[in-house]
C-alpha positions in Angstrom: -66.7 -10.8 -72.8 -66.0 -7.3 -71.5 -63.0 -7.1 -69.1 -62.7 -3.9 -67.0 -59.9 -2.7 -64.9 -59.4 0.1 -62.3 -56.5 2.4 -62.8 -55.3 4.0 -59.5 -53.9 7.4 -60.2 -52.0 10.0 -58.3 -52.1 13.7 -59.0 -49.3 15.7 -57.4 -49.7 19.4 -57.4 -46.6 21.0 -58.9 -47.9 24.5 -58.2 -50.6 26.0 -56.1 -53.9 25.0 -57.6 -57.5 26.3 -57.4 -60.3 23.8 -57.4 -63.1 26.4 -57.4 -66.3 25.4 -55.8 -68.4 28.2 -57.4 -68.9 30.2 -54.3 -67.3 33.1 -52.5 -67.2 34.5 -49.0 -68.4 38.1 -48.8 -65.6 40.3 -47.6 -63.2 37.4 -47.9 -62.4 34.9 -50.6 -63.7 35.6 -54.1 -62.8 32.0 -55.1 -63.1 29.2 -52.5 -61.9 25.6 -53.0 -63.9 22.4 -52.9 -63.6 20.7 -49.5 -65.4 18.0 -47.6 -67.2 18.4 -44.2 -63.8 18.0 -42.4 -62.1 20.7 -44.5 -60.1 18.4 -46.7 -59.7 19.7 -50.3 -60.7 17.5 -53.2 -61.2 17.6 -56.9 -64.3 16.4 -58.7 -63.9 13.4 -61.1 -66.5 14.9 -63.4 -64.4 18.1 -63.7 -61.3 16.0 -64.4 -63.3 14.1 -67.0 -63.7 17.4 -68.9 -59.9 18.0 -68.9 -59.4 14.4 -69.9 -61.9 14.8 -72.8 -59.9 17.8 -74.2 -56.6 15.9 -74.0 -58.1 12.7 -75.5 -59.3 14.6 -78.5 -55.9 16.3 -78.9 -54.1 12.9 -78.5 -56.3 11.2 -81.1 -55.8 14.0 -83.7 -52.1 14.3 -83.0 -51.7 10.5 -83.5 -53.3 10.6 -86.9 -57.1 10.2 -86.4 -59.3 12.4 -88.6 -61.0 15.0 -86.4 -64.6 13.7 -87.0 -63.5 10.1 -86.2 -61.6 11.3 -83.2 -64.8 13.0 -81.9 -66.8 9.8 -82.4 -64.2 7.8 -80.4 -64.2 10.4 -77.6 -68.0 10.1 -77.4 -67.7 6.3 -77.3 -65.3 6.4 -74.4 -66.8 9.4 -72.5 -70.3 9.9 -73.7 -71.5 13.1 -75.2 -70.5 16.2 -73.2 -73.0 16.8 -70.5 -74.5 13.3 -70.2 -72.5 12.4 -67.0 -75.5 10.7 -65.5 -75.7 8.0 -68.1 -73.9 4.7 -67.3 -73.0 2.7 -70.4 -70.8 -0.3 -71.0 -67.4 0.7 -72.4 -67.4 4.2 -71.1 -64.7 5.5 -68.7 -65.8 6.1 -65.1 -63.9 8.7 -63.1 -63.9 8.9 -59.3 -63.2 12.1 -57.3 -59.6 12.9 -56.2 -59.0 12.8 -52.5 -56.1 12.9 -50.1 -55.0 9.5 -48.9 -56.9 7.9 -46.0 -53.6 7.8 -44.0 -53.0 11.6 -44.4 -56.7 12.3 -43.4 -56.5 10.1 -40.3 -53.2 11.7 -39.2 -54.6 15.2 -39.6 -57.9 14.5 -37.9 -55.9 12.9 -35.0 -53.8 16.1 -34.7 -56.3 18.8 -35.4 -59.6 17.1 -34.5 -62.8 16.6 -36.4 -64.5 19.7 -35.2 -62.1 22.3 -36.6 -62.7 22.1 -40.4 -61.2 25.6 -41.0 -57.9 24.5 -39.4 -57.9 21.4 -41.6 -58.6 23.5 -44.7 -55.9 26.0 -43.7 -53.3 23.2 -43.3 -53.7 22.3 -47.0 -54.5 25.7 -48.6 -53.4 29.3 -48.6 -55.0 32.6 -49.6 -53.6 34.5 -52.6 -54.5 38.1 -53.6 -54.6 39.4 -57.2 -55.2 42.8 -58.8 -55.5 44.2 -62.3 -52.7 46.5 -63.2 -53.2 49.3 -65.8 -50.5 51.8 -66.6 -48.4 50.7 -63.6 -51.2 51.1 -61.1 -53.8 48.8 -59.5 -57.2 49.3 -61.1 -60.0 50.5 -58.7 -62.1 47.6 -57.4 -59.9 44.9 -58.9 -58.5 43.3 -55.7 -59.5 39.6 -55.6 -58.7 36.8 -53.2 -58.5 33.1 -54.0 -58.0 30.1 -51.8 -55.4 27.7 -53.4 -54.5 24.1 -52.6 -50.8 24.0 -51.7 -48.1 22.9 -54.1 -46.9 19.4 -53.2 -50.3 18.0 -52.1 -51.1 14.6 -53.6 -54.6 13.5 -54.4 -55.7 10.0 -55.5 -58.4 8.7 -57.8 -59.5 5.7 -59.8 -60.6 5.4 -63.4 -62.6 2.4 -64.5 -62.0 1.4 -68.1 -62.1 -1.6 -70.5 -58.8 -3.5 -70.5 -58.4 -2.8 -74.2 -58.4 1.0 -73.5 -55.8 1.0 -70.8 -52.8 2.1 -72.9 -54.8 4.9 -74.5 -56.0 6.1 -71.1 -52.5 6.0 -69.6 -51.1 7.9 -72.6 -53.7 10.6 -72.3 -53.1 10.9 -68.5 -49.4 11.6 -69.2 -50.5 14.6 -71.4 -52.5 16.3 -68.7 -50.3 19.0 -67.1 -52.8 21.6 -65.9 -56.1 21.4 -63.9 -58.4 23.8 -62.0 -59.1 27.4 -62.5 -56.7 30.3 -63.3 -54.4 28.0 -65.3 -53.5 31.0 -67.5 -51.9 32.6 -64.3 -49.7 29.6 -63.6 -51.9 27.8 -61.2 -52.8 24.1 -61.4 -49.7 22.5 -62.8 -49.8 18.8 -62.0 -48.1 15.5 -62.6 -50.3 12.5 -63.0 -49.0 9.0 -62.6 -50.6 5.6 -62.7 -50.0 3.6 -59.5 -49.2 -0.1 -59.8 
């Protein structure tokens, strides 16, 4: 008989992080962050699943699995890359990462439900970047990105078979970077399983 459990996980942002939403604001942000209708930033579970997939494969190879066998095991636990819509017994299920309900309630009480930009501004900041060549900024290289603030904590759940719990927890410990612009120092995280 299959026994499943839900692991509750906390992701603390150790640096400013960019959860890009794929859109930009003309004359403003070149990279915007995912946020709900109230302005609260969040991170998609499907995107996190991709990060988890990379680390799971590394973990299995580093712990002695042959690469081909490791790929088979990754596909058994996560499905083949791109088939997120398939629900199958034995596969891990990832929920989106959100702020805690307590934090959301407090912020909405203070700011109100109608001012989503003020809510977004309370958890994010704008950063500007430019490309430097020979000591000078390159023409047309100025970019602006909205980042989720360092120190913000987001919460999620992963559903897995009980027999896979230790493996999932070990892989979660390996994940240190999420989001976009990781090569520029954004997106450092600490992930912990909450009892």
